[in-house]
Coordinates of C-alpha atoms and ligand atoms in Angstrom, one line a residue:
M1 CA 33.5 24.8 -26.8
R2 CA 35.1 22.7 -23.9
I3 CA 36.2 19.3 -25.6
T4 CA 37.8 16.0 -24.3
M5 CA 39.7 13.6 -26.3
I6 CA 40.3 10.3 -24.8
G7 CA 42.9 8.8 -26.7
S8 CA 46.3 10.7 -27.8
G9 CA 47.1 8.4 -31.1
Y10 CA 47.2 9.1 -34.8
V11 CA 43.9 10.1 -34.6
G12 CA 42.8 11.7 -31.3
L13 CA 46.4 14.0 -31.4
V14 CA 45.3 15.4 -34.4
S15 CA 42.3 15.9 -33.9
G16 CA 42.5 17.4 -31.0
V17 CA 44.5 19.8 -31.8
C18 CA 42.7 21.0 -35.2
F19 CA 39.5 21.9 -33.4
A20 CA 42.0 23.2 -30.4
D21 CA 43.3 25.1 -34.0
F22 CA 39.4 26.0 -34.5
G23 CA 39.4 28.1 -31.7
H24 CA 38.0 25.1 -28.6
D25 CA 39.1 24.5 -25.3
V26 CA 40.9 21.2 -26.0
I27 CA 41.9 18.6 -23.4
C28 CA 43.8 15.5 -25.3
V29 CA 43.9 12.6 -22.8
D30 CA 46.2 9.5 -22.7
K31 CA 46.3 6.3 -20.3
D32 CA 49.8 5.7 -21.7
V33 CA 52.1 8.0 -19.1
S34 CA 54.9 8.5 -21.0
K35 CA 53.3 9.8 -23.9
I36 CA 51.2 12.8 -22.3
E37 CA 55.1 13.5 -20.9
A38 CA 56.5 13.6 -23.8
L39 CA 53.5 16.0 -25.4
Q40 CA 53.8 18.0 -22.0
R41 CA 57.5 18.8 -22.8
G42 CA 56.5 19.3 -26.3
E43 CA 57.8 16.8 -27.6
I44 CA 55.8 14.8 -30.7
P45 CA 55.6 10.7 -29.7
I46 CA 54.2 10.5 -33.6
F47 CA 55.6 11.4 -37.1
E48 CA 52.6 13.7 -38.9
P49 CA 53.9 16.3 -41.1
G50 CA 52.7 19.7 -39.8
L51 CA 51.8 18.2 -36.2
E52 CA 54.4 19.4 -33.9
Q53 CA 54.2 23.3 -34.9
L54 CA 50.4 23.5 -34.7
V55 CA 50.7 21.6 -31.7
A56 CA 53.1 24.2 -30.1
D57 CA 51.3 27.1 -31.7
N58 CA 47.5 25.9 -29.9
V59 CA 49.4 25.0 -26.2
R60 CA 51.1 28.7 -26.4
A61 CA 47.7 30.2 -26.9
G62 CA 45.8 28.1 -24.0
R63 CA 43.6 26.3 -25.9
L64 CA 45.4 22.7 -25.9
S65 CA 46.2 21.1 -23.3
F66 CA 47.6 17.1 -21.9
T67 CA 46.9 14.8 -18.9
T68 CA 46.5 11.4 -18.0
E69 CA 43.7 12.5 -15.5
V70 CA 40.6 11.9 -17.1
E71 CA 37.9 13.4 -14.4
A72 CA 38.5 17.0 -14.5
S73 CA 38.5 17.4 -18.1
V74 CA 35.5 15.4 -18.5
A75 CA 33.2 17.1 -16.0
A76 CA 34.3 20.6 -17.1
S77 CA 33.4 19.6 -21.1
D78 CA 30.8 19.9 -23.7
V79 CA 32.0 17.3 -25.6
V80 CA 34.0 13.8 -25.0
F81 CA 35.4 11.9 -27.9
I82 CA 36.7 8.6 -27.7
A83 CA 39.9 8.0 -30.0
V84 CA 41.1 5.2 -28.7
G85 CA 42.7 2.1 -30.9
T86 CA 40.4 -0.7 -32.1
P87 CA 42.8 -3.2 -33.4
S88 CA 41.8 -6.7 -34.5
R89 CA 40.6 -9.2 -31.9
R90 CA 43.0 -11.9 -31.3
G91 CA 41.9 -14.9 -32.8
D92 CA 38.9 -14.0 -34.7
G93 CA 39.6 -10.7 -36.4
H94 CA 36.3 -9.0 -34.7
A95 CA 37.1 -5.1 -33.9
D96 CA 38.7 -5.0 -30.4
L97 CA 36.1 -2.5 -28.6
S98 CA 37.6 -3.3 -25.2
Y99 CA 39.4 0.6 -25.3
V100 CA 36.3 2.4 -26.3
Y101 CA 34.3 -0.1 -23.4
A102 CA 36.8 1.0 -21.2
A103 CA 36.6 4.7 -22.3
A104 CA 32.8 4.7 -22.2
R105 CA 32.5 3.2 -18.4
E106 CA 35.3 5.9 -17.2
I107 CA 33.6 9.2 -19.0
A108 CA 30.2 7.8 -17.4
Q109 CA 31.7 8.3 -14.0
H110 CA 32.8 11.4 -14.7
V111 CA 30.3 13.7 -16.7
D112 CA 28.8 16.5 -15.4
G113 CA 25.7 17.9 -17.2
F114 CA 24.4 17.4 -20.6
T115 CA 27.6 16.0 -22.7
V116 CA 28.0 14.5 -25.7
I117 CA 29.8 11.9 -26.2
V118 CA 31.1 11.3 -29.9
T119 CA 33.1 8.0 -30.7
K120 CA 35.7 8.4 -33.5
S121 CA 37.5 5.8 -33.0
T122 CA 36.3 3.0 -36.1
V123 CA 34.0 0.7 -34.5
P124 CA 30.6 -1.6 -36.0
V125 CA 27.6 -0.9 -36.6
G126 CA 26.1 -1.5 -33.0
T127 CA 28.8 -0.1 -30.8
G128 CA 27.2 3.1 -30.3
D129 CA 24.7 1.4 -29.0
E130 CA 26.6 -0.5 -26.3
V131 CA 28.2 2.8 -25.6
E132 CA 25.3 4.1 -24.4
R133 CA 23.9 1.2 -22.3
I134 CA 27.0 1.0 -20.9
I135 CA 27.1 4.7 -19.8
R136 CA 23.4 4.5 -18.5
E137 CA 24.4 1.1 -16.6
T138 CA 27.4 3.1 -14.7
N139 CA 25.8 6.1 -14.4
P140 CA 22.4 6.1 -14.2
Q141 CA 21.6 10.1 -13.7
A142 CA 23.9 10.7 -16.6
D143 CA 22.8 12.7 -19.5
V144 CA 24.6 12.1 -22.3
A145 CA 24.0 11.8 -26.0
V146 CA 25.7 9.3 -27.8
V147 CA 26.9 10.0 -31.6
S148 CA 29.0 8.3 -33.8
N149 CA 31.6 10.8 -35.9
P150 CA 34.2 8.5 -38.1
E151 CA 37.2 9.9 -39.1
F152 CA 38.6 10.0 -42.8
L153 CA 42.0 11.4 -42.6
R154 CA 44.8 9.7 -43.8
E155 CA 48.2 9.3 -41.5
G156 CA 51.3 11.5 -43.6
A157 CA 48.5 14.2 -44.8
A158 CA 46.4 14.3 -41.2
I159 CA 46.1 17.6 -41.2
E160 CA 45.0 18.8 -44.2
D161 CA 42.2 16.1 -44.2
F162 CA 40.7 17.2 -40.8
K163 CA 40.9 20.9 -42.1
R164 CA 39.8 20.1 -45.2
P165 CA 37.3 16.7 -45.4
D166 CA 35.4 15.9 -48.2
R167 CA 32.9 15.5 -45.6
I168 CA 31.6 14.9 -42.3
V169 CA 29.7 12.3 -41.2
I170 CA 27.7 12.4 -37.7
G171 CA 25.4 9.8 -36.6
L172 CA 22.7 10.7 -34.0
N173 CA 19.8 9.4 -32.9
D174 CA 19.0 12.1 -30.3
D175 CA 18.3 15.6 -31.7
R176 CA 20.1 18.0 -29.0
A177 CA 23.2 16.7 -30.1
R178 CA 23.1 18.4 -33.8
G179 CA 23.1 21.4 -32.5
V180 CA 26.3 20.6 -30.7
M181 CA 27.8 18.7 -33.6
T182 CA 27.5 21.4 -35.8
E183 CA 29.3 24.1 -33.3
V184 CA 31.9 21.5 -33.1
Y185 CA 32.2 21.9 -36.9
R186 CA 31.0 25.0 -37.4
P187 CA 34.9 26.4 -38.6
L188 CA 35.1 23.7 -41.4
Y189 CA 30.6 23.8 -42.3
L190 CA 32.0 27.6 -43.5
N191 CA 34.3 26.4 -45.3
Q192 CA 31.9 24.4 -47.9
A193 CA 32.7 20.6 -46.1
P194 CA 29.2 19.1 -45.8
L195 CA 28.1 18.0 -42.5
L196 CA 26.3 14.7 -43.2
F197 CA 24.0 13.4 -40.5
T198 CA 22.7 10.3 -40.4
A199 CA 21.2 8.0 -38.0
R200 CA 24.3 6.4 -35.4
R201 CA 24.4 2.9 -37.2
T202 CA 24.5 4.2 -40.8
S203 CA 27.0 6.3 -39.8
E204 CA 29.3 3.5 -38.0
L205 CA 28.7 1.3 -41.2
I206 CA 29.9 4.2 -43.5
K207 CA 33.5 4.6 -42.3
Y208 CA 33.6 0.7 -42.6
A209 CA 31.9 0.6 -46.5
A210 CA 34.8 3.4 -47.6
N211 CA 37.4 1.7 -46.1
A212 CA 36.8 -1.7 -47.9
F213 CA 35.6 0.2 -51.0
L214 CA 38.7 1.8 -51.1
A215 CA 40.7 -1.3 -50.4
M216 CA 39.2 -3.2 -52.7
K217 CA 40.0 -0.6 -55.5
I218 CA 43.9 -1.3 -54.7
T219 CA 43.1 -4.8 -55.0
F220 CA 41.7 -4.5 -58.1
I221 CA 44.2 -2.8 -59.6
N222 CA 46.9 -5.0 -58.0
E223 CA 45.1 -8.1 -59.7
M224 CA 45.4 -6.3 -62.9
A225 CA 49.0 -5.7 -62.5
D226 CA 49.2 -9.4 -62.3
L227 CA 47.2 -10.1 -65.5
C228 CA 49.5 -6.8 -67.4
E229 CA 52.2 -8.9 -66.7
K230 CA 51.4 -12.1 -68.2
V231 CA 50.0 -10.8 -71.4
G232 CA 52.3 -7.6 -71.8
A233 CA 50.6 -4.6 -70.8
N234 CA 51.2 -1.8 -68.3
V235 CA 49.4 -1.3 -64.9
Q236 CA 50.1 2.3 -65.6
E237 CA 48.5 2.9 -68.4
V238 CA 45.3 0.9 -67.6
S239 CA 45.1 3.2 -64.0
R240 CA 45.3 6.0 -66.4
G241 CA 42.9 5.1 -69.1
I242 CA 39.8 4.1 -66.5
G243 CA 40.5 6.6 -64.0
L244 CA 39.9 9.2 -66.1
D245 CA 36.6 7.9 -66.4
G246 CA 34.6 9.9 -63.7
R247 CA 32.5 7.1 -62.5
I248 CA 35.7 5.7 -61.9
G249 CA 38.2 7.9 -61.0
S250 CA 41.7 7.8 -60.3
K251 CA 42.7 7.5 -56.9
F252 CA 43.8 4.5 -55.0
L253 CA 44.6 2.5 -58.6
H254 CA 48.2 2.4 -57.8
A255 CA 49.6 -1.2 -58.6
G256 CA 51.8 -1.9 -55.2
P257 CA 52.6 -4.8 -52.5
G258 CA 49.3 -4.4 -51.2
Y259 CA 47.7 -2.8 -48.7
G260 CA 48.5 -2.5 -45.4
G261 CA 48.4 0.4 -42.6
S262 CA 46.3 0.8 -39.2
C263 CA 43.1 0.8 -40.9
F264 CA 42.4 -1.1 -44.3
P265 CA 43.3 -4.8 -42.6
K266 CA 41.7 -4.3 -39.5
D267 CA 38.6 -2.7 -41.3
T268 CA 38.3 -4.8 -43.7
L269 CA 38.3 -8.0 -41.4
A270 CA 35.6 -6.4 -38.7
L271 CA 33.4 -5.1 -41.2
A272 CA 33.4 -9.5 -43.0
K273 CA 33.2 -10.4 -39.5
T274 CA 30.1 -8.0 -38.9
A275 CA 28.1 -8.9 -42.0
Q276 CA 28.9 -13.3 -41.5
D277 CA 27.6 -12.2 -37.9
F278 CA 24.4 -10.9 -39.6
D279 CA 24.1 -13.7 -42.1
T280 CA 24.9 -11.4 -45.5
P281 CA 28.6 -12.2 -46.0
V282 CA 30.3 -9.8 -48.2
R283 CA 32.1 -11.4 -50.5
L284 CA 33.4 -8.9 -52.7
I285 CA 35.7 -8.3 -48.9
E286 CA 36.4 -11.6 -48.1
T287 CA 37.8 -12.3 -51.5
T288 CA 39.6 -8.5 -51.0
I289 CA 41.3 -9.4 -47.5
S290 CA 42.5 -13.0 -49.3
I291 CA 44.7 -11.5 -52.2
N292 CA 45.8 -9.4 -50.3
D293 CA 46.9 -11.1 -47.9
N294 CA 48.5 -13.6 -50.4
R295 CA 50.1 -10.7 -52.1
K296 CA 52.8 -9.5 -49.7
R297 CA 54.4 -12.9 -49.3
A298 CA 54.1 -13.1 -53.3
M299 CA 55.9 -9.9 -53.7
G300 CA 59.0 -11.9 -51.9
R301 CA 58.6 -14.3 -54.0
K302 CA 58.6 -11.7 -56.8
V303 CA 62.2 -10.5 -55.2
I304 CA 63.3 -13.5 -55.0
A305 CA 62.6 -14.6 -58.9
A306 CA 64.2 -11.1 -59.6
M307 CA 67.3 -12.4 -58.1
G308 CA 67.3 -16.3 -60.2
G309 CA 65.3 -18.2 -57.8
D310 CA 67.5 -18.6 -55.3
I311 CA 68.5 -16.5 -52.5
R312 CA 70.2 -18.4 -49.8
G313 CA 72.9 -16.5 -48.1
K314 CA 72.1 -13.7 -50.6
A315 CA 72.3 -9.9 -48.7
I316 CA 68.6 -7.2 -50.0
A317 CA 68.5 -4.1 -49.4
V318 CA 65.1 -2.9 -48.4
L319 CA 64.1 0.6 -48.5
G320 CA 60.6 1.9 -47.1
L321 CA 59.3 0.3 -43.9
T322 CA 56.4 2.3 -42.9
F323 CA 53.0 1.0 -44.6
K324 CA 53.4 4.0 -46.7
P325 CA 55.4 7.6 -46.9
N326 CA 55.5 10.6 -44.6
T327 CA 54.1 8.8 -41.7
D328 CA 56.0 6.0 -39.1
D329 CA 53.6 4.1 -38.7
M330 CA 54.8 -0.2 -39.0
R331 CA 51.2 -1.3 -38.5
D332 CA 50.6 -4.0 -40.7
S333 CA 53.1 -2.4 -43.1
P334 CA 53.6 -5.0 -46.1
A335 CA 57.5 -4.6 -45.4
I336 CA 57.3 -7.1 -42.7
S337 CA 55.9 -9.7 -44.7
V338 CA 57.8 -9.2 -47.9
I339 CA 61.4 -9.1 -45.0
Q340 CA 59.7 -12.1 -43.5
T341 CA 59.7 -14.3 -47.2
L342 CA 63.4 -13.3 -48.3
Q343 CA 64.3 -14.5 -44.7
D344 CA 62.5 -17.5 -45.0
A345 CA 64.2 -18.1 -48.0
G346 CA 67.7 -17.3 -46.6
A347 CA 69.1 -14.1 -47.3
T348 CA 70.1 -11.1 -44.8
V349 CA 68.3 -8.2 -45.0
T350 CA 69.2 -4.5 -44.2
G351 CA 66.5 -1.8 -44.2
Y352 CA 66.7 1.4 -43.7
D353 CA 63.4 4.1 -43.8
P354 CA 63.1 7.4 -43.1
E355 CA 60.7 7.7 -40.1
G356 CA 59.5 4.6 -39.4
M357 CA 63.0 3.0 -37.9
D358 CA 61.9 3.3 -34.3
N359 CA 58.8 1.3 -34.4
A360 CA 60.4 -1.2 -37.3
R361 CA 62.8 -2.1 -34.5
L362 CA 59.4 -3.1 -32.2
V363 CA 58.1 -5.5 -34.7
I364 CA 61.4 -6.9 -37.3
D365 CA 64.2 -7.3 -34.7
N366 CA 66.3 -9.5 -36.9
I367 CA 67.7 -7.2 -39.6
T368 CA 70.8 -4.9 -40.3
Y369 CA 69.6 -0.9 -39.9
A370 CA 71.0 1.5 -42.0
D371 CA 71.4 5.0 -41.7
D372 CA 70.6 5.9 -45.7
A373 CA 70.1 4.4 -48.4
Y374 CA 73.2 4.0 -49.8
G375 CA 74.1 2.8 -46.7
A376 CA 71.6 -0.2 -46.8
A377 CA 73.1 -0.8 -50.8
R378 CA 76.5 -1.1 -49.9
G379 CA 77.3 -5.5 -50.8
A380 CA 73.4 -5.8 -51.8
D381 CA 72.7 -8.4 -53.9
A382 CA 69.3 -6.6 -54.9
L383 CA 67.9 -3.3 -53.6
V384 CA 63.9 -3.6 -53.2
I385 CA 62.0 -0.4 -53.2
V386 CA 59.1 -1.3 -50.7
T387 CA 57.9 2.4 -49.9
E388 CA 57.3 5.5 -52.1
W389 CA 59.6 7.5 -49.9
N390 CA 60.5 10.9 -51.9
Q391 CA 63.9 10.6 -51.2
F392 CA 63.8 7.3 -52.8
R393 CA 62.6 9.1 -56.1
A394 CA 65.8 9.7 -57.1
L395 CA 68.8 7.5 -56.7
D396 CA 72.0 8.0 -57.6
F397 CA 72.1 4.9 -59.7
A398 CA 75.9 5.1 -60.7
R399 CA 76.8 5.4 -57.0
L400 CA 74.8 2.7 -56.2
K401 CA 76.3 0.3 -59.0
S402 CA 79.7 1.1 -57.4
I403 CA 78.4 0.2 -54.2
M404 CA 76.2 -3.0 -54.8
K405 CA 77.7 -6.7 -55.0
S406 CA 75.0 -6.7 -58.0
P407 CA 72.9 -4.0 -59.8
V408 CA 69.6 -5.4 -59.4
L409 CA 66.2 -3.4 -58.1
V410 CA 63.2 -4.3 -57.5
D411 CA 60.8 -1.6 -57.6
L412 CA 57.2 -2.7 -55.9
R413 CA 56.0 1.1 -56.3
N414 CA 56.6 1.6 -59.9
I415 CA 58.3 5.2 -59.3
Y416 CA 61.3 4.5 -61.6
R417 CA 60.8 4.2 -65.6
H418 CA 62.6 0.8 -67.1
E419 CA 64.6 2.3 -69.4
E420 CA 66.1 5.2 -66.7
V421 CA 67.2 2.2 -64.4
T422 CA 68.7 -0.4 -67.1
K423 CA 70.7 2.0 -68.9
H424 CA 72.9 1.8 -65.9
G425 CA 73.1 -1.5 -66.2
F426 CA 70.9 -2.5 -63.5
A427 CA 68.5 -5.7 -64.2
Y428 CA 64.9 -3.8 -63.4
T429 CA 61.5 -5.2 -62.1
S430 CA 58.6 -3.4 -61.3
I431 CA 54.9 -4.2 -61.3
G432 CA 52.8 -5.4 -64.1
R433 CA 54.6 -2.8 -66.6
P434 CA 56.8 -4.8 -69.2
M435 CA 60.0 -6.4 -68.4
N436 CA 61.3 -5.4 -72.1
G437 CA 60.5 -1.7 -70.9
A438 CA 58.1 -1.3 -73.8
E439 CA 56.5 1.8 -72.6
L440 CA 55.3 4.9 -74.7
Ligands
NAD1 N1 45.3 5.9 -37.9 C1 44.7 6.2 -39.0 O1 45.2 7.0 -39.9 C2 42.9 6.2 -38.6 C3 42.3 7.4 -39.6 C4 41.0 6.9 -39.6 C5 40.6 6.1 -38.3 N2 41.4 5.6 -37.4 C6 40.5 4.9 -36.3 O2 41.0 6.0 -34.7 C7 41.0 5.2 -33.6 C8 42.6 4.7 -33.4 O3 43.4 5.0 -34.2 P1 44.6 5.6 -34.2 O4 45.7 5.1 -35.3 O5 44.8 7.1 -33.8 O6 45.2 4.8 -32.7 P2 46.7 4.6 -31.5 O7 47.1 3.3 -31.3 O8 47.6 5.7 -32.9 O9 46.1 5.6 -30.3 C9 45.1 5.0 -29.9 C10 45.6 5.5 -28.4 O10 44.7 5.7 -27.2 C11 44.9 5.5 -25.8 N3 44.0 4.9 -25.0 C12 43.6 3.8 -25.2 N4 43.0 3.4 -24.4 C13 42.6 4.9 -23.4 C14 41.7 5.2 -22.1 N5 40.6 4.3 -21.4 N6 41.8 6.4 -21.7 C15 43.1 7.3 -22.6 N7 43.7 6.8 -23.4 C16 43.6 5.7 -24.0 C17 46.2 4.9 -26.1 O11 46.8 4.9 -25.3 C18 46.7 5.3 -27.9 O12 47.6 6.0 -27.5 C19 41.1 3.5 -34.6 O13 39.7 3.2 -34.3 C20 41.0 3.9 -36.2 O14 40.6 2.5 -36.0 C21 42.1 5.9 -37.4

């Protein structure tokens, strides 16, 4: 199959290289010239484990290339994926579909022969209809089938997720596309990954329903954590106790500073807006959004409380800036709100992140950046773990105590046990666990 991938960001690049690895001929397009030039030089513009090698292998094998020119690649393709961004629209929170529609217009001008146009971007119900209308309006002769194929990969484990998905959802209203999409995903299908064919609108909604459900699950356990703190219970044991129930499942039950990232915040908001437009508000999701928004600043207040309530003039070290480990993605990271809250209360912040500091500098410009965890901690009145990178899981507390001004640790990811931290003389605060360390 000859495939064009429009948009070479986290999803487009990973999907494109994985399709090439399956044996398809793939051209990744992006309008960002610097991104494409970097890829042509063999440099990967994002951090994603395993991606650099996979790109190099497939470029060498002649199955993968990069361009800014949509024209030739679309004309020669059997399948064109749209994997451009769908951020929150400024002002009202609806998904901003301008990139998707612009891509549809460009594709329409260049398609040649029967072509399957696939929306991989996360888009609200009905977007496929509009993409189809735009293509027919732009080029009435175009022979296309417009398909929805939402992506479920997770940053940090994107290649593994793409190659071993729980399911592949394909929404179509034109049966000619069914055989083409089956061929595109054949290697995964042979690996037993279920292909779920639905109508296009259903497929579009499945993606939002999945993300909203996961966001709700995280928010649920975060609220349980708050209750645990009040009643002297341990949220990690609550998670385990309910997660072992097969009807509930153990994933997405880790209490923390609130969900962030490039998907959950914007997708929950977009779903709530869509539902309001159709006069069926999804109150559970609206509530989830508001609880999560409040939580991020509440985590800043938790740090302030752990430091005695007045942090004016105090120095705080923040470890982990990205919204989760193993990515350089800073979009809607809880660290942004936590740091802002600390600064608003008069503290100065030094931050460190293994991969996210270049992106962090674009969104948080008034903190000091350190070269490692110890550099951040030097002279600090408190150390706050916001993102659970592996390298923060075995900190040298004796060393930290010797370089910090006061030994205070706030662990917003529960990666330590009370006893292992307090035995080094640290005051330790975590999420939803007894302050006195009364753990089994
Ligand atoms: N990041 C994730 O983990 C993830 C997971 C599942 C689904 N998604 C969805 O996938 C979509 C893409 O997300 P992302 O994180 O890859 O975004 P991204 O911002 O990393 O990448 C989007 C890319 O599209 C390019 N682009 C925009 N318009 C273009 C055009 N007309 N022609 C060529 N290139 C164009 C941009 O320059 C950018 O490089 C979104 O809808 C998102 O919700 C993301």
